[in-house]
Every structure is written in C-alpha cells, then in structure tokens.
C-alpha cells in the first residue's frame, strides 16, 4: 500500500479509536478498498480501474472511486503516477468514443456487443451519460489542484477536452444534430433501453445538454438531467481554465465558456419548479416543454450532491429547499426503515436505501447531529461485513445488493475521516 495512504489510515484510525473504536476496522478496510482490489497499473503506464464486481472501467466510477485519495497524491509519487495513469486512460477512451460509459481493458469485444448502437471492441457499454464526460475533467482538476503537476495535461488529454466540448455542443441540439441512438433487446427493465427507435423522448432547446441515461445507468425519463447539467457547468469552467492556462487554446476557451453560460441559463430558466410544500426547487429532469420529473436518485450527480459537485454552496437557499424535498416523503425514492432513512434509486428494489446516498447526505450536511446520525446508520447497516454496499433494506440490512462496491467503500472512508477531523 502507498506510504501516504498507510500514514493517513493510521492517523485517522488513531483519532477514530478515541471516539468510535468499533468503526476502526471498518474504516481500515473500506478506505483503501479501491486501491487494494480494483486498480491495475498496465504496461503502458496507464491505470485500469474496475468498479468492483464488473470487469470493466466506468468513466464515472473510476473517477469517483479514487477521488478520496487525491489530496494525498502530492505526498506520494506512486499515488500520483496512479492518478496520471487513470486520467490518461480515460482520455484515451473518450477519444475512442465519447458516447460510451464503460470500456474494456483491451480491444477484446467484451460487454454488451448486441446492443443496437455503434459498438466497438474497446467498448463494454455505450449508454451515453452526460456525467461520464464530466468526471474525468473533475479528476484532472482535483489532481492538478492537489499537486500542481502540469505533466498530466498531455496531447491526449487536450484531445479529450475538445471531444467533450464538441459532444456537449452536439447534444445541446440533440433533436437536430445528434448521431446517437441506443436500443437493447434483452432487457430486464424498460429503463435499460431508449424509446422511439433509440432516440429517447422529445426535448425542446433550452441551452442544457441532453443525456440518454442517468448515473445509475437507467434511461432518463426526460432528456435534460438537471444534476448532470450542473456538473457539466462546473467542469466546463475547469476546461476553460485548462484551455487558457495550460494549452493556450483560445478556441477551446471560448467554446467552453459560452457553453457553460448556456447550460447555467438553461438550468435556472427551465430546471426550477414551484413545489406546493417546499417552494421553488430544482427538478431532477425536464424536457424543456414544461414536463418535470420531481425525484432524486442516490447516484452522483444528484440533487443532494449539488454542493459536492461545486454548483452551489451548502448555504444556498435554492439548494436548502431542494435538499428538504429530497430528504422527505415527497421524493418517491426516499425511504425509511428501522435501521436507516435515506435516498434510494429506481435502479434497485423499491424501498431500499443506498449507502452512497447516506454518505453524500453526510458530506453535504452542515448539522453535526445529522452527521452523527448518518455515521450511526452507516455503522449498523453493513450486515456484519464492515463494508458498504450498493443498497439495502432499511428494515433488514442483511438483505442488500452488491457485496463488492468499491465506490461506496472509499467514499465512506472519506466521509468518516472528515467527520473524525471535525470531532477532534
């Protein structure tokens, strides 16, 4: 294990032992879980990261899984190399196909090759998800801010940034310009495919960027996924920064900045609804024709994660109202049971709560008592394993989905470390 990671684990465990000693072992096994079980440095120097129990590299999960370690990268050359390797592999993938969400380690043709879309041997799955274009850029920003290392900004990363912006511009005009379609024949759920010959439901032009699928890999009900557009607005600012400071690329700078303005205008004009109990809040999805989907999903980007994404601060009034909606029975995917209460997802059984949803609630809370309660809920819902899972029955936590879900484990480690630091 990396020197910086080992030191951090030992220091945090020591602090934790004075407050919640029963959580020490869970922290020690969860925080490094991604590094211990999912990361592979390849011969070309790039880093391949699986999600856990699926042998493919998701652009979203691979970024989110290692993000909790990025602040330690400046202290450890091996860790820094791992980050650079992950970023460069993501850049390679996105230059191959910006519409794919998950890729193979080699051009071996594994994955969902029977889907009716433009598949290829590198592609595991080609569900176009706007957040898949955002996460690699955020990872670049996190790494650069933590280390100041400009060596990560290679020619391939430059090409990736252009590909991301150009794809977003096309999907800003999905109805008239997009070449993308997706249909899956062998579906378990309707959310595994897109209606209308794979083009999805109709959308009006709003300035926002269309997405086919959510970060849960479920099809969007309406094509403008508000949290994903918030994430896009944030990362477009990062792209503009890289274009100006690193690449001296005026064209990319101007395109990214204008698109950021368009997206923000679309969110604030078309993405807000008047709720009868919560007032003006952000919707989860809209089509630009006046139809809205009022819900939230535990997968990030989510409405609950708005400050985590960097779109609005914790004390923003619109966010606080939206958060109140998300953490209430008005959100159809908020569930309560004997052992936990929190946000779930239509991706998993009805009534289940997600560990990632609880952790994100903790990371975005300003209330010490709420954070303490979340730590308690996390501690008592591991089904005796000490690990986080995807989702669980809040009345019977021993019933859960995904034994091995590295993203939830490393994010739990980050939250627990931050919580301990506040307590100390």
Coordinates of C-alpha atoms in Angstrom, one line a residue:
X1 CA 0.0 0.0 0.0
X2 CA 1.2 3.6 -0.7
X3 CA 3.1 5.3 2.0
X4 CA 0.8 8.3 2.1
X5 CA -2.3 6.1 2.3
X6 CA -0.9 4.0 5.1
X7 CA 0.0 7.1 7.1
X8 CA -3.4 8.6 6.6
X9 CA -5.2 5.4 7.6
X10 CA -3.1 5.0 10.7
X11 CA -3.6 8.7 11.8
X12 CA -7.3 8.6 11.2
X13 CA -7.8 5.2 12.9
X14 CA -6.0 6.5 15.9
X15 CA -8.4 9.5 16.2
X16 CA -11.3 7.3 15.5
X17 CA -10.3 4.9 18.2
X18 CA -10.9 7.6 20.8
X19 CA -14.4 8.4 19.6
X20 CA -15.9 5.4 17.9
X21 CA -13.5 2.4 18.3
X22 CA -16.0 0.0 16.9
X23 CA -15.6 1.7 13.5
X24 CA -11.8 1.5 13.3
X25 CA -11.7 -1.9 11.4
X26 CA -14.5 -0.8 9.1
X27 CA -12.6 2.3 8.2
X28 CA -9.3 0.5 7.7
X29 CA -10.8 -2.0 5.3
X30 CA -13.2 0.4 3.4
X31 CA -10.9 3.4 2.8
X32 CA -8.2 1.6 0.8
X33 CA -10.7 -0.9 -0.8
X34 CA -10.5 0.7 -4.2
X35 CA -6.6 0.7 -4.3
X36 CA -6.4 -2.8 -2.8
X37 CA -8.9 -4.5 -5.1
X38 CA -9.8 -2.6 -8.3
X39 CA -6.7 -0.7 -9.5
X40 CA -4.3 -2.2 -12.1
X41 CA -1.3 -0.3 -13.5
X42 CA -0.8 -1.5 -17.0
X43 CA 2.4 -1.9 -19.0
X44 CA 1.8 1.4 -20.9
X45 CA 1.8 3.3 -17.6
X46 CA -2.0 3.9 -17.7
X47 CA -4.3 2.7 -14.9
X48 CA -7.3 0.4 -15.4
X49 CA -9.9 0.6 -12.6
X50 CA -12.8 -1.8 -12.3
X51 CA -16.0 -0.9 -10.3
X52 CA -15.8 -4.0 -8.2
X53 CA -17.8 -6.9 -9.3
X54 CA -17.9 -5.9 -13.0
X55 CA -14.7 -6.3 -15.1
X56 CA -15.0 -3.0 -17.0
X57 CA -13.9 0.6 -16.4
X58 CA -16.7 3.1 -16.0
X59 CA -15.6 6.7 -16.6
X60 CA -17.8 7.8 -13.6
X61 CA -17.0 5.1 -11.1
X62 CA -13.2 5.0 -11.8
X63 CA -13.0 8.8 -11.2
X64 CA -15.3 8.7 -8.1
X65 CA -13.5 5.7 -6.6
X66 CA -10.1 7.3 -6.4
X67 CA -11.2 10.9 -5.8
X68 CA -11.0 10.4 -2.0
X69 CA -7.2 9.8 -2.3
X70 CA -6.3 12.8 -4.4
X71 CA -5.3 15.2 -1.6
X72 CA -2.6 12.6 -0.7
X73 CA -1.1 12.5 -4.2
X74 CA 1.3 15.3 -3.6
X75 CA 2.9 13.3 -0.8
X76 CA 3.4 10.0 -2.7
X77 CA 5.0 9.6 -6.2
X78 CA 3.4 6.2 -6.7
X79 CA 0.0 7.5 -5.9
X80 CA 0.5 10.5 -8.3
X81 CA 1.5 8.1 -11.0
X82 CA -1.7 6.1 -10.5
X83 CA -3.8 9.2 -10.9
X84 CA -1.9 10.3 -14.1
X85 CA -2.3 6.8 -15.4
X86 CA -6.1 6.8 -14.8
X87 CA -6.6 10.2 -16.3
X88 CA -4.6 9.3 -19.5
X89 CA -6.5 6.0 -19.9
X90 CA -9.8 7.9 -19.5
X91 CA -8.6 10.4 -22.1
X92 CA -7.7 7.5 -24.5
X93 CA -11.2 6.0 -24.0
X94 CA -13.0 9.3 -24.6
X95 CA -11.1 10.0 -27.8
X96 CA -12.2 6.5 -29.0
X97 CA -15.9 7.2 -28.2
X98 CA -17.4 10.0 -26.1
X99 CA -20.8 8.3 -26.0
X100 CA -19.6 5.1 -24.2
X101 CA -19.9 4.9 -20.4
X102 CA -17.7 1.8 -19.8
X103 CA -14.7 0.3 -21.5
X104 CA -12.7 -2.9 -21.7
X105 CA -9.0 -3.2 -20.7
X106 CA -8.2 -4.3 -24.2
X107 CA -9.9 -4.2 -27.6
X108 CA -11.4 -7.7 -26.8
X109 CA -15.0 -7.2 -27.7
X110 CA -16.3 -8.0 -24.2
X111 CA -19.5 -6.4 -22.9
X112 CA -22.9 -5.6 -24.4
X113 CA -22.0 -6.1 -28.1
X114 CA -25.5 -7.0 -29.1
X115 CA -26.9 -3.5 -28.2
X116 CA -28.2 -1.6 -31.3
X117 CA -25.8 1.3 -31.2
X118 CA -22.3 2.0 -32.6
X119 CA -20.3 -0.6 -30.6
X120 CA -16.6 -1.4 -30.9
X121 CA -14.1 -3.8 -29.4
X122 CA -12.9 -1.3 -26.7
X123 CA -16.5 -0.6 -25.5
X124 CA -18.1 -2.6 -22.7
X125 CA -21.3 -0.5 -22.8
X126 CA -22.4 2.5 -24.8
X127 CA -25.1 4.2 -22.6
X128 CA -24.5 7.9 -23.2
X129 CA -24.4 9.6 -19.8
X130 CA -23.5 13.3 -19.5
X131 CA -21.8 12.7 -16.2
X132 CA -19.3 10.3 -18.0
X133 CA -18.0 13.4 -19.8
X134 CA -17.7 15.3 -16.6
X135 CA -15.9 13.0 -14.1
X136 CA -12.6 12.7 -16.0
X137 CA -12.4 16.5 -16.2
X138 CA -13.1 16.9 -12.5
X139 CA -10.4 14.3 -11.8
X140 CA -7.9 16.4 -13.8
X141 CA -8.9 19.4 -11.8
X142 CA -8.7 17.6 -8.4
X143 CA -5.2 16.2 -9.3
X144 CA -3.9 19.5 -10.6
X145 CA -5.1 21.4 -7.6
X146 CA -3.6 18.9 -5.2
X147 CA -0.2 18.5 -6.9
X148 CA 0.4 21.4 -9.3
X149 CA 1.6 18.8 -11.7
X150 CA 1.1 20.0 -15.3
X151 CA 2.6 16.8 -16.8
X152 CA -0.8 15.3 -16.6
X153 CA -2.0 17.6 -19.4
X154 CA -0.8 15.6 -22.3
X155 CA -1.8 15.8 -26.0
X156 CA -4.4 13.1 -25.5
X157 CA -5.9 15.0 -22.6
X158 CA -6.1 18.1 -24.8
X159 CA -7.9 16.0 -27.5
X160 CA -10.2 14.6 -24.8
X161 CA -11.2 18.2 -23.7
X162 CA -12.1 19.1 -27.3
X163 CA -14.0 15.9 -27.8
X164 CA -16.0 16.5 -24.6
X165 CA -17.0 20.1 -25.5
X166 CA -17.8 19.2 -29.1
X167 CA -20.0 16.3 -28.0
X168 CA -21.8 18.5 -25.4
X169 CA -22.4 21.1 -28.2
X170 CA -24.0 18.4 -30.4
X171 CA -26.2 17.2 -27.6
X172 CA -27.2 20.7 -26.8
X173 CA -29.1 20.3 -30.1
X174 CA -30.0 16.6 -29.7
X175 CA -33.1 16.6 -31.9
X176 CA -31.4 18.1 -35.0
X177 CA -27.7 17.2 -34.7
X178 CA -27.1 14.0 -32.6
X179 CA -26.0 10.8 -34.3
X180 CA -26.6 8.8 -31.1
X181 CA -29.2 6.2 -30.6
X182 CA -29.4 3.1 -28.3
X183 CA -31.6 0.1 -28.1
X184 CA -31.2 -3.1 -26.1
X185 CA -33.1 -6.2 -27.0
X186 CA -32.6 -8.4 -24.0
X187 CA -33.8 -6.1 -21.3
X188 CA -34.8 -6.8 -17.7
X189 CA -36.4 -3.4 -17.2
X190 CA -37.7 -0.7 -19.6
X191 CA -35.0 1.7 -18.2
X192 CA -32.3 -0.4 -20.0
X193 CA -33.2 1.0 -23.4
X194 CA -34.4 4.2 -25.1
X195 CA -37.9 4.6 -26.7
X196 CA -38.6 6.0 -30.2
X197 CA -36.1 3.9 -32.2
X198 CA -33.4 4.5 -29.6
X199 CA -33.5 8.3 -29.8
X200 CA -35.3 8.9 -26.5
X201 CA -38.3 11.2 -25.7
X202 CA -38.5 14.5 -27.4
X203 CA -36.8 17.6 -26.0
X204 CA -37.0 21.3 -26.6
X205 CA -33.9 23.5 -27.0
X206 CA -33.1 25.0 -23.6
X207 CA -29.3 25.6 -23.6
X208 CA -28.8 22.5 -21.5
X209 CA -27.2 19.3 -22.7
X210 CA -29.2 16.1 -23.4
X211 CA -28.4 12.9 -21.7
X212 CA -29.7 9.4 -22.6
X213 CA -29.1 7.8 -19.2
X214 CA -28.6 8.7 -15.6
X215 CA -25.5 7.9 -13.5
X216 CA -27.5 4.8 -12.4
X217 CA -27.3 3.6 -16.0
X218 CA -31.1 3.9 -16.1
X219 CA -32.7 5.7 -19.0
X220 CA -33.7 9.3 -18.4
X221 CA -37.5 10.0 -18.3
X222 CA -36.9 13.4 -19.8
X223 CA -33.6 14.2 -21.6
X224 CA -32.3 17.2 -19.6
X225 CA -31.0 15.7 -16.4
X226 CA -30.6 18.7 -14.1
X227 CA -27.8 17.5 -11.7
X228 CA -25.7 16.2 -14.7
X229 CA -26.1 19.7 -16.3
X230 CA -25.0 21.3 -13.1
X231 CA -21.9 19.1 -13.1
X232 CA -21.3 20.0 -16.8
X233 CA -21.5 23.7 -16.0
X234 CA -18.8 23.2 -13.3
X235 CA -16.4 21.2 -15.4
X236 CA -16.8 23.5 -18.4
X237 CA -15.3 26.1 -16.1
X238 CA -12.4 23.8 -15.5
X239 CA -12.0 23.1 -19.2
X240 CA -11.9 26.9 -19.8
X241 CA -9.2 27.2 -17.2
X242 CA -7.1 24.4 -18.7
X243 CA -7.5 25.9 -22.2
X244 CA -6.3 29.3 -21.0
X245 CA -3.6 28.4 -18.5
X246 CA -2.2 25.1 -19.9
X247 CA -2.9 24.8 -23.6
X248 CA -3.2 28.5 -24.6
X249 CA -6.1 27.3 -26.7
X250 CA -8.4 30.3 -27.3
X251 CA -11.0 28.4 -29.4
X252 CA -11.5 25.8 -26.7
X253 CA -11.6 28.5 -24.0
X254 CA -14.3 30.5 -25.8
X255 CA -16.4 27.4 -26.6
X256 CA -16.3 26.0 -23.1
X257 CA -17.1 29.4 -21.5
X258 CA -20.1 30.1 -23.8
X259 CA -21.4 26.6 -23.3
X260 CA -21.1 27.0 -19.5
X261 CA -23.2 30.2 -19.7
X262 CA -25.8 28.5 -21.9
X263 CA -26.1 25.5 -19.6
X264 CA -26.5 27.6 -16.5
X265 CA -29.1 29.8 -18.2
X266 CA -31.0 26.6 -19.1
X267 CA -30.8 25.2 -15.6
X268 CA -32.0 28.4 -13.9
X269 CA -34.7 29.1 -16.5
X270 CA -36.1 25.6 -17.3
X271 CA -35.0 23.5 -14.3
X272 CA -36.8 25.1 -11.4
X273 CA -40.4 24.3 -10.3
X274 CA -42.7 25.6 -7.6
X275 CA -43.4 22.8 -5.2
X276 CA -46.6 23.2 -3.1
X277 CA -44.7 22.3 0.2
X278 CA -41.1 23.1 -0.5
X279 CA -41.3 26.3 -2.6
X280 CA -39.0 26.9 -5.6
X281 CA -36.7 23.8 -6.0
X282 CA -34.6 22.2 -8.8
X283 CA -36.3 19.4 -10.7
X284 CA -34.4 16.2 -11.4
X285 CA -35.3 16.1 -15.1
X286 CA -37.2 18.2 -17.6
X287 CA -37.8 18.1 -21.4
X288 CA -38.0 21.9 -21.9
X289 CA -41.7 21.6 -22.8
X290 CA -42.9 22.1 -19.3
X291 CA -42.8 18.5 -18.1
X292 CA -40.8 17.7 -15.0
X293 CA -39.7 14.7 -13.0
X294 CA -39.6 15.5 -9.3
X295 CA -37.4 13.0 -7.6
X296 CA -33.8 12.3 -6.7
X297 CA -31.5 9.3 -7.1
X298 CA -28.7 8.3 -4.8
X299 CA -26.2 8.1 -7.7
X300 CA -24.0 11.1 -8.1
X301 CA -24.5 13.6 -9.7
X302 CA -27.8 14.0 -7.8
X303 CA -29.7 17.0 -6.5
X304 CA -28.5 16.1 -3.0
X305 CA -24.9 16.4 -4.2
X306 CA -25.2 19.9 -5.6
X307 CA -22.5 21.4 -3.2
X308 CA -20.3 18.3 -3.6
X309 CA -20.4 18.9 -7.4
X310 CA -19.4 22.6 -6.8
X311 CA -22.5 24.1 -8.5
X312 CA -24.0 25.9 -5.4
X313 CA -22.7 26.3 -1.8
X314 CA -24.1 24.5 1.2
X315 CA -26.0 27.6 2.4
X316 CA -27.6 28.4 -1.0
X317 CA -31.3 28.9 -0.4
X318 CA -32.4 27.1 -3.5
X319 CA -30.3 24.1 -2.6
X320 CA -31.6 24.1 1.0
X321 CA -35.2 23.9 -0.3
X322 CA -34.3 21.2 -2.8
X323 CA -32.5 19.3 -0.1
X324 CA -35.6 19.4 2.1
X325 CA -37.6 17.9 -0.7
X326 CA -35.0 15.2 -1.5
X327 CA -34.9 14.1 2.2
X328 CA -38.7 13.9 2.5
X329 CA -41.5 11.5 1.5
X330 CA -42.2 13.9 -1.4
X331 CA -39.2 12.3 -3.1
X332 CA -40.5 8.9 -4.3
X333 CA -37.1 7.4 -3.7
X334 CA -36.6 8.5 -0.1
X335 CA -37.3 5.6 2.2
X336 CA -37.4 5.0 6.0
X337 CA -37.0 1.8 8.0
X338 CA -36.0 0.6 11.5
X339 CA -32.3 1.0 10.9
X340 CA -31.9 3.8 8.3
X341 CA -33.6 6.5 6.4
X342 CA -32.3 8.0 3.2
X343 CA -32.3 8.2 -0.6
X344 CA -32.5 5.1 -2.8
X345 CA -32.9 4.6 -6.5
X346 CA -35.3 3.1 -9.1
X347 CA -32.2 1.1 -10.2
X348 CA -32.6 -1.2 -7.1
X349 CA -35.6 -2.7 -5.3
X350 CA -38.3 -0.3 -4.1
X351 CA -37.8 0.7 -0.5
X352 CA -34.0 0.2 -0.4
X353 CA -31.7 2.9 0.8
X354 CA -28.2 3.5 -0.8
X355 CA -25.0 3.8 1.3
X356 CA -23.8 6.4 -1.3
X357 CA -26.9 8.4 -0.7
X358 CA -26.3 8.4 3.1
X359 CA -22.7 9.3 2.6
X360 CA -23.4 12.2 0.2
X361 CA -26.1 13.4 2.7
X362 CA -23.3 13.5 5.3
X363 CA -20.7 15.2 3.1
X364 CA -23.2 18.0 2.3
X365 CA -24.6 18.5 5.8
X366 CA -23.9 21.5 8.0
X367 CA -25.6 19.9 11.0
X368 CA -23.3 18.0 13.4
X369 CA -26.3 16.0 14.8
X370 CA -27.3 14.9 11.3
X371 CA -23.8 13.8 10.6
X372 CA -23.6 11.8 13.8
X373 CA -26.9 10.1 12.9
X374 CA -25.6 9.2 9.5
X375 CA -22.5 7.6 11.0
X376 CA -24.8 5.6 13.2
X377 CA -26.9 4.4 10.3
X378 CA -23.8 3.5 8.2
X379 CA -22.3 1.6 11.1
X380 CA -25.4 -0.5 11.7
X381 CA -26.2 -1.4 8.1
X382 CA -23.1 -3.2 6.9
X383 CA -24.8 -6.6 7.6
X384 CA -21.8 -7.5 9.8
X385 CA -19.3 -7.2 7.0
X386 CA -17.9 -3.8 7.9
X387 CA -18.2 -2.9 4.2
X388 CA -20.6 -0.6 2.4
X389 CA -22.9 -1.9 -0.2
X390 CA -24.9 -0.5 -3.1
X391 CA -28.4 -0.6 -1.5
X392 CA -30.0 -2.4 1.4
X393 CA -33.4 -3.0 3.1
X394 CA -33.6 -0.4 5.9
X395 CA -35.7 -2.8 7.9
X396 CA -33.4 -5.8 7.3
X397 CA -29.9 -4.5 6.4
X398 CA -28.7 -8.1 5.9
X399 CA -30.6 -8.0 2.7
X400 CA -28.5 -5.9 0.3
X401 CA -27.3 -5.6 -3.3
X402 CA -23.6 -5.8 -4.4
X403 CA -21.2 -7.5 -2.0
X404 CA -18.3 -5.5 -3.5
X405 CA -18.9 -1.9 -4.4
X406 CA -15.6 0.0 -4.2
X407 CA -17.0 3.5 -4.8
X408 CA -19.2 3.3 -1.7
X409 CA -16.3 1.9 0.4
X410 CA -13.8 4.6 -0.5
X411 CA -16.4 7.4 -0.2
X412 CA -17.4 6.1 3.2
X413 CA -13.7 6.3 4.2
X414 CA -13.5 9.9 3.1
X415 CA -16.7 10.9 5.0
X416 CA -15.6 9.1 8.2
X417 CA -12.2 10.8 8.0
X418 CA -13.7 14.2 7.6
X419 CA -16.2 13.6 10.4
X420 CA -13.5 12.5 12.8
X421 CA -11.4 15.6 11.9
X422 CA -14.4 17.8 12.8
X423 CA -14.9 15.9 16.0
X424 CA -11.3 16.2 17.1

